[in-house]
Short mmCIF file of C-alpha atoms in Angstrom, two decimals:
data_model
loop_
_atom_site.label_atom_id
_atom_site.label_comp_id
_atom_site.label_asym_id
_atom_site.label_seq_id
_atom_site.Cartn_x
_atom_site.Cartn_y
_atom_site.Cartn_z
CA MET L 1 -82.72 49.65 51.50
CA ASP L 2 -81.22 52.14 49.15
CA ARG L 3 -82.76 55.40 50.37
CA TYR L 4 -82.96 57.54 53.52
CA GLN L 5 -84.40 60.97 54.17
CA ILE L 6 -83.16 63.69 56.49
CA LEU L 7 -85.41 66.74 56.89
CA ASP L 8 -84.42 69.80 54.83
CA THR L 9 -81.21 68.22 53.52
CA PRO L 10 -80.47 66.88 50.06
CA PRO L 11 -79.58 63.15 49.72
CA ASP L 12 -75.87 62.44 50.27
CA GLY L 13 -74.41 59.57 48.22
CA THR L 14 -71.55 58.84 50.62
CA PHE L 15 -73.83 58.42 53.60
CA ASP L 16 -76.21 56.33 51.48
CA LYS L 17 -73.35 53.88 50.90
CA VAL L 18 -72.41 53.75 54.57
CA ALA L 19 -75.96 53.26 55.76
CA ALA L 20 -76.75 50.62 53.15
CA LEU L 21 -73.49 48.82 53.80
CA ALA L 22 -74.06 48.82 57.56
CA ALA L 23 -77.58 47.52 57.11
CA ARG L 24 -76.39 44.72 54.83
CA ILE L 25 -73.53 43.73 57.15
CA PHE L 26 -75.75 43.50 60.21
CA ARG L 27 -78.75 42.22 58.22
CA THR L 28 -81.05 44.82 59.69
CA PRO L 29 -83.08 47.64 58.16
CA ALA L 30 -81.39 50.13 60.51
CA ALA L 31 -77.84 51.15 61.36
CA ALA L 32 -76.89 52.97 64.58
CA ILE L 33 -73.98 55.38 64.14
CA THR L 34 -71.89 56.66 67.04
CA THR L 35 -68.83 58.88 66.91
CA ALA L 36 -65.47 57.79 68.33
CA ASP L 37 -66.03 59.96 71.43
CA GLY L 38 -69.27 58.23 72.22
CA TYR L 39 -71.68 60.83 70.82
CA HIS L 40 -74.70 58.96 69.48
CA LEU L 41 -75.91 60.46 66.24
CA GLY L 42 -79.02 58.37 66.11
CA THR L 43 -80.29 55.49 64.11
CA VAL L 44 -80.50 55.72 60.35
CA ASN L 45 -83.43 53.60 59.23
CA VAL L 46 -82.85 52.95 55.57
CA LEU L 47 -86.38 51.68 55.09
CA ASP L 48 -88.04 54.59 56.81
CA THR L 49 -89.50 57.15 54.41
CA HIS L 50 -90.47 59.58 57.20
CA PRO L 51 -88.27 62.66 57.58
CA ARG L 52 -85.96 62.90 60.62
CA GLN L 53 -84.99 66.04 62.49
CA VAL L 54 -81.21 66.50 62.76
CA THR L 55 -79.21 69.57 63.55
CA ALA L 56 -76.64 71.06 61.18
CA GLU L 57 -73.88 69.94 63.56
CA GLN L 58 -75.21 66.37 63.51
CA LEU L 59 -75.40 66.41 59.72
CA ALA L 60 -71.80 67.66 59.45
CA ALA L 61 -70.68 64.95 61.89
CA LEU L 62 -72.53 62.32 59.84
CA GLN L 63 -70.87 63.46 56.64
CA ASN L 64 -67.42 63.51 58.22
CA LEU L 65 -67.98 60.09 59.75
CA ALA L 66 -69.20 58.72 56.44
CA ALA L 67 -66.08 59.96 54.68
CA LEU L 68 -63.89 58.45 57.41
CA VAL L 69 -65.70 55.12 57.21
CA MET L 70 -65.37 55.01 53.44
CA ASP L 71 -61.65 55.75 53.70
CA GLN L 72 -61.23 52.93 56.22
CA LEU L 73 -63.24 50.57 54.04
CA GLU L 74 -61.10 51.39 51.03
CA MET L 75 -57.92 50.83 53.04
CA ARG L 76 -59.17 47.46 54.25
CA LEU L 77 -60.29 46.50 50.78
CA SER L 78 -56.84 47.40 49.45
CA ALA L 79 -55.25 45.27 52.18
CA ILE L 80 -57.58 42.39 51.29
CA ARG L 81 -56.57 42.71 47.64
CA THR L 82 -52.89 42.63 48.66
CA VAL L 83 -53.35 39.60 50.90
CA THR L 84 -55.33 37.83 48.22
CA ALA L 85 -52.61 38.51 45.65
CA GLU L 86 -49.94 37.29 48.08
CA GLN L 87 -51.97 34.16 48.80
CA GLN L 88 -52.40 33.52 45.11
CA MET L 89 -48.67 34.00 44.53
CA ARG L 90 -47.85 31.75 47.48
CA THR L 91 -50.26 29.08 46.25
CA ALA L 92 -48.77 29.26 42.77
CA ALA L 93 -45.25 29.05 44.22
CA GLU L 94 -46.18 26.02 46.32
CA ARG L 95 -47.74 24.34 43.28
CA LEU L 96 -44.67 25.10 41.18
CA ALA L 97 -42.34 23.87 43.94
CA ARG L 98 -44.22 20.61 44.28
CA THR L 99 -44.24 20.10 40.52
CA LEU L 100 -40.55 20.88 40.24
CA GLN L 101 -39.70 18.60 43.15
CA ARG L 102 -41.57 15.74 41.47
CA THR L 103 -39.53 16.23 38.30
CA LEU L 104 -36.32 15.91 40.34
CA LEU L 105 -37.32 12.51 41.71
CA PRO L 106 -38.17 9.30 39.86
CA PRO L 107 -41.95 8.93 39.53
CA ALA L 108 -41.65 5.35 40.83
CA LEU L 109 -38.79 3.06 41.71
CA PRO L 110 -38.54 -0.22 39.79
CA GLN L 111 -39.03 -3.55 41.51
CA VAL L 112 -35.80 -5.45 42.05
CA PRO L 113 -36.24 -9.26 41.91
CA GLY L 114 -35.80 -10.71 45.39
CA LEU L 115 -35.75 -7.29 47.06
CA ARG L 116 -38.25 -4.85 48.50
CA VAL L 117 -37.66 -1.18 47.80
CA ALA L 118 -39.28 1.90 49.36
CA ALA L 119 -38.50 5.61 49.21
CA ALA L 120 -39.98 8.87 50.44
CA TYR L 121 -39.32 12.59 50.39
CA HIS L 122 -40.18 14.72 53.42
CA ALA L 123 -40.27 18.42 52.51
CA ALA L 124 -39.49 20.83 55.34
CA SER L 125 -41.00 23.77 53.42
CA ALA L 126 -44.10 23.65 51.25
CA ASP L 127 -43.09 26.60 49.06
CA GLU L 128 -39.34 26.10 48.62
CA VAL L 129 -37.68 23.36 46.61
CA GLY L 130 -35.05 21.36 48.45
CA GLY L 131 -31.99 19.73 46.94
CA ASP L 132 -32.24 16.09 48.07
CA PHE L 133 -32.46 13.24 45.57
CA TYR L 134 -32.48 9.46 45.16
CA ASP L 135 -32.79 6.89 42.39
CA LEU L 136 -32.48 3.18 41.63
CA PHE L 137 -32.04 1.61 38.20
CA PRO L 138 -30.78 -1.59 36.52
CA LEU L 139 -27.40 -2.05 34.88
CA ASP L 140 -26.76 -4.16 31.80
CA ASP L 141 -24.99 -6.96 33.68
CA GLY L 142 -27.90 -7.84 35.97
CA ARG L 143 -26.70 -5.64 38.82
CA TRP L 144 -28.58 -2.66 40.18
CA ALA L 145 -27.31 0.82 40.96
CA PHE L 146 -28.76 3.27 43.44
CA PHE L 147 -27.86 6.60 44.94
CA LEU L 148 -29.08 9.16 47.44
CA GLY L 149 -27.78 12.59 48.41
CA GLY L 150 -28.35 16.29 48.79
CA VAL L 151 -26.98 19.44 47.18
CA CYS L 152 -26.17 22.66 49.01
CA GLY L 153 -28.78 25.39 49.16
CA ARG L 154 -32.48 25.55 48.33
CA GLY L 155 -34.69 26.98 45.62
CA ALA L 156 -34.30 27.12 41.86
CA GLU L 157 -30.48 27.07 41.87
CA ALA L 158 -30.43 23.97 44.07
CA ALA L 159 -33.00 22.37 41.78
CA ALA L 160 -30.74 22.93 38.77
CA VAL L 161 -27.78 21.32 40.57
CA THR L 162 -30.00 18.44 41.70
CA SER L 163 -31.12 17.76 38.15
CA LEU L 164 -27.54 17.85 36.86
CA THR L 165 -26.40 15.56 39.68
CA ARG L 166 -29.09 12.93 39.12
CA TYR L 167 -28.50 12.62 35.39
CA THR L 168 -24.72 12.68 35.79
CA LEU L 169 -24.83 9.82 38.30
CA ARG L 170 -27.01 7.76 35.98
CA ALA L 171 -24.78 8.39 32.98
CA ALA L 172 -21.59 7.76 34.95
CA ALA L 173 -22.98 4.46 36.26
CA VAL L 174 -23.60 3.23 32.71
CA TYR L 175 -20.16 4.38 31.58
CA GLY L 176 -18.34 2.71 34.48
CA PRO L 177 -20.26 1.53 37.56
CA ALA L 178 -17.35 1.36 40.04
CA PRO L 179 -18.85 3.40 42.93
CA CYS L 180 -15.84 5.63 43.66
CA ALA L 181 -15.33 6.30 39.94
CA VAL L 182 -18.99 7.36 39.61
CA LEU L 183 -18.60 9.94 42.39
CA ALA L 184 -15.32 11.16 40.87
CA ASN L 185 -17.06 11.73 37.52
CA LEU L 186 -19.79 13.71 39.28
CA ASP L 187 -17.12 15.81 40.99
CA THR L 188 -15.55 16.61 37.60
CA VAL L 189 -18.90 17.60 36.08
CA LEU L 190 -19.86 19.90 38.96
CA LYS L 191 -16.51 21.67 38.86
CA GLY L 192 -16.77 22.10 35.10
CA GLU L 193 -20.30 23.49 35.29
CA TYR L 194 -19.71 25.72 38.33
CA PRO L 195 -16.07 26.83 38.24
CA GLY L 196 -14.34 29.68 39.99
CA THR L 197 -15.53 31.37 43.16
CA ASP L 198 -19.14 30.13 43.01
CA PRO L 199 -18.92 26.34 43.35
CA ARG L 200 -21.85 24.00 43.90
CA HIS L 201 -21.27 20.93 45.99
CA CYS L 202 -23.23 17.98 47.27
CA THR L 203 -23.00 14.88 49.39
CA ALA L 204 -23.96 11.51 47.97
CA VAL L 205 -23.81 7.80 48.51
CA PHE L 206 -23.70 5.52 45.47
CA GLY L 207 -24.15 1.75 45.63
CA ILE L 208 -24.17 -1.41 43.55
CA LEU L 209 -26.42 -4.39 44.34
CA GLU L 210 -25.77 -7.91 43.14
CA ARG L 211 -27.92 -10.92 43.98
CA THR L 212 -26.22 -14.14 45.02
CA GLU L 213 -27.34 -17.72 44.47
CA ASP L 214 -28.77 -18.09 48.00
CA GLY L 215 -31.10 -15.09 47.52
CA SER L 216 -29.06 -12.60 49.54
CA PHE L 217 -27.36 -9.50 48.14
CA THR L 218 -23.86 -8.15 48.16
CA LEU L 219 -23.71 -4.40 48.46
CA THR L 220 -20.88 -1.98 47.68
CA LEU L 221 -21.26 1.61 48.83
CA ALA L 222 -19.17 4.68 48.06
CA SER L 223 -19.62 7.94 49.93
CA GLY L 224 -18.79 11.56 49.28
CA GLY L 225 -19.22 13.31 52.62
CA HIS L 226 -22.59 11.65 53.28
CA PRO L 227 -24.11 10.42 56.57
CA PRO L 228 -23.65 6.68 57.20
CA ALA L 229 -26.26 4.18 56.08
CA SER L 230 -27.92 1.99 58.71
CA ALA L 231 -28.30 -1.77 58.38
CA VAL L 232 -31.22 -3.29 60.28
CA ARG L 233 -30.35 -6.94 60.70
CA ALA L 234 -32.85 -9.78 60.94
CA ASP L 235 -32.10 -10.24 64.66
CA GLY L 236 -32.89 -6.57 65.40
CA THR L 237 -29.29 -5.41 65.55
CA ILE L 238 -28.72 -1.89 64.20
CA GLN L 239 -25.40 -1.61 62.39
CA PRO L 240 -24.23 1.78 61.09
CA LEU L 241 -22.31 1.48 57.83
CA PRO L 242 -20.01 4.48 57.82
CA VAL L 243 -17.93 4.87 54.69
CA THR L 244 -15.30 6.95 56.43
CA GLY L 245 -13.05 9.39 54.67
CA GLY L 246 -15.32 10.31 51.77
CA GLN L 247 -15.24 14.05 51.10
CA LEU L 248 -17.65 16.61 49.65
CA ILE L 249 -18.34 16.40 45.93
CA GLY L 250 -17.66 19.44 43.72
CA LEU L 251 -15.82 21.56 46.28
CA LEU L 252 -12.27 20.35 46.96
CA PRO L 253 -9.42 20.39 44.42
CA GLU L 254 -8.69 16.67 44.77
CA PRO L 255 -11.39 15.02 46.88
CA ARG L 256 -11.08 11.52 48.23
CA PHE L 257 -13.93 9.02 47.92
CA THR L 258 -14.08 5.77 49.85
CA GLN L 259 -16.16 2.64 49.63
CA ALA L 260 -17.14 -0.34 51.76
CA SER L 261 -19.01 -3.60 51.22
CA THR L 262 -21.64 -5.45 53.23
CA HIS L 263 -24.04 -8.34 52.88
CA LEU L 264 -27.83 -8.23 53.04
CA ALA L 265 -29.20 -11.63 54.09
CA PRO L 266 -32.89 -12.59 54.22
CA GLY L 267 -34.55 -10.46 56.90
CA ASP L 268 -31.95 -7.67 56.64
CA ALA L 269 -32.74 -4.12 55.58
CA LEU L 270 -30.72 -1.05 54.66
CA LEU L 271 -31.77 2.54 55.30
CA LEU L 272 -30.26 5.52 53.44
CA TYR L 273 -31.17 9.06 54.43
CA THR L 274 -30.08 12.66 54.04
CA ASP L 275 -28.97 14.83 56.95
CA GLY L 276 -32.35 16.53 57.28
CA LEU L 277 -33.24 13.54 59.47
CA THR L 278 -30.28 13.41 61.83
CA GLU L 279 -29.96 17.21 62.06
CA ALA L 280 -33.61 17.63 63.07
CA ARG L 281 -34.22 18.96 66.56
CA THR L 282 -35.93 16.73 69.10
CA PRO L 283 -38.68 18.16 71.35
CA SER L 284 -36.10 18.51 74.16
CA GLY L 285 -33.80 20.64 71.97
CA PRO L 286 -30.73 18.69 70.80
CA MET L 287 -30.37 17.19 67.33
CA LEU L 288 -31.47 13.64 66.70
CA GLN L 289 -28.06 12.65 65.28
CA GLU L 290 -27.03 9.10 64.30
CA GLU L 291 -27.30 7.90 67.89
CA GLY L 292 -30.91 9.01 68.19
CA LEU L 293 -31.78 7.40 64.87
CA ALA L 294 -30.14 4.13 65.95
CA ALA L 295 -32.13 4.19 69.20
CA HIS L 296 -35.35 4.77 67.26
CA LEU L 297 -34.59 1.88 64.92
CA ALA L 298 -33.65 -0.42 67.81
CA ALA L 299 -36.93 0.34 69.60
CA GLY L 300 -39.09 -0.77 66.66
CA THR L 301 -39.89 -3.89 64.69
CA TRP L 302 -39.50 -3.49 60.96
CA ASP L 303 -41.01 -6.07 58.63
CA ASP L 304 -39.68 -4.71 55.35
CA ALA L 305 -38.54 -1.59 53.49
CA ASP L 306 -42.06 -0.13 53.34
CA ASP L 307 -42.47 -0.52 57.08
CA LEU L 308 -39.06 1.02 57.71
CA VAL L 309 -39.76 4.11 55.60
CA ALA L 310 -43.21 4.50 57.16
CA GLY L 311 -41.63 4.42 60.62
CA ILE L 312 -39.10 7.12 59.74
CA ARG L 313 -41.85 9.27 58.28
CA ARG L 314 -43.77 8.97 61.54
CA LEU L 315 -40.61 10.03 63.37
CA LEU L 316 -40.28 13.10 61.13
CA ASP L 317 -43.92 13.99 61.74
CA HIS L 318 -43.34 13.66 65.48
CA LEU L 319 -40.32 15.99 65.31
CA GLY L 320 -42.55 18.54 63.56
CA THR L 321 -41.03 22.01 63.49
CA GLY L 322 -37.71 20.56 64.59
CA VAL L 323 -37.22 19.40 60.99
CA ASN L 324 -35.52 22.34 59.26
CA ASP L 325 -34.31 20.64 56.10
CA ASP L 326 -35.75 18.27 53.53
CA THR L 327 -35.15 14.55 54.02
CA ALA L 328 -34.85 11.88 51.35
CA LEU L 329 -35.27 8.24 52.38
CA LEU L 330 -34.41 5.04 50.53
CA ALA L 331 -34.80 1.58 52.06
CA LEU L 332 -33.93 -1.87 50.73
CA SER L 333 -34.92 -5.15 52.40
CA VAL L 334 -34.49 -8.84 51.61
CA PRO L 335 -37.61 -10.89 52.39
CA ILE L 336 -37.15 -13.86 54.69
CA HIS L 337 -39.41 -15.92 52.51
CA PRO L 338 -39.07 -15.19 48.79
CA PRO L 339 -42.39 -14.69 46.99
CA ALA L 340 -43.86 -17.86 45.56
CA PRO L 341 -43.78 -18.17 41.77
CA ALA L 342 -47.00 -17.26 40.03
CA GLN L 343 -49.29 -20.20 39.29
CA GLU L 344 -50.01 -20.83 35.65
CA THR L 345 -53.68 -20.52 34.83
CA ARG L 346 -55.32 -22.54 32.12
#
């Protein structure tokens, strides 16, 4: 399929390429060529070795059409190269974003004796790093510390602030675990690292867990401008836990942080979340808000922290494109029946 013959004319390499390409595309030994105005130039049979009679005008039209086709093919090939490069760059960016996001979150949360713990991160954009974070870790005195929050902005700058925030909260908790003091230390660090007219701020909730003799937990929460946590009680009651008055971290000259305490009895659960959840748009248009979240929680039955997080993830999937911001989730639940001690094997 690499030759054609036209009577009394020398072979033309450009038309050879067009004819061969057309034959390959349509998987046929022949290619019919017609001009844009509908003038049929005839069928070029690339396997036919018999000469064909064409006029000089037809030959000139063929040559012009061949040049035009080759130009169009080159333009399309260039566009394909551009799209391919953009796709490769986008794929690489998505891979980098996912890798970076994983480094900003703990690879796995530890198991707290007598407590079930679950967490999740719902990314609103596959190729842009968000600024939400969470963590849970033990303290030296048998208590446990945890936090959840979100920094302003997205992308690499937000990732840098997120990393600084996470490690500062951990270090501050070891230095002095009083919840309000931990948030105040984070505020000082952010202002020192980002002074002047380009501040970086965040919202966060920081808590301390302590197990009591009856198997329940006391919980102290401090908030810096963060949405309220939600307690899901064993009887199905949904109790928002607003820590009112807490202000943004890293932005105000002298911010105020507040704290509150609650009790988690067997069968109770606590849900912490970032505002990507409550600011998501419902299919009817308005934001979900705390009231919509409370209604969703009240309509379900939640066995433990894993079940609670799975239910919120289903809600986020249902909201779909209404979710415009990343959402971090952290849930804690106290089992009604504590796990039986392991049997010794001999």
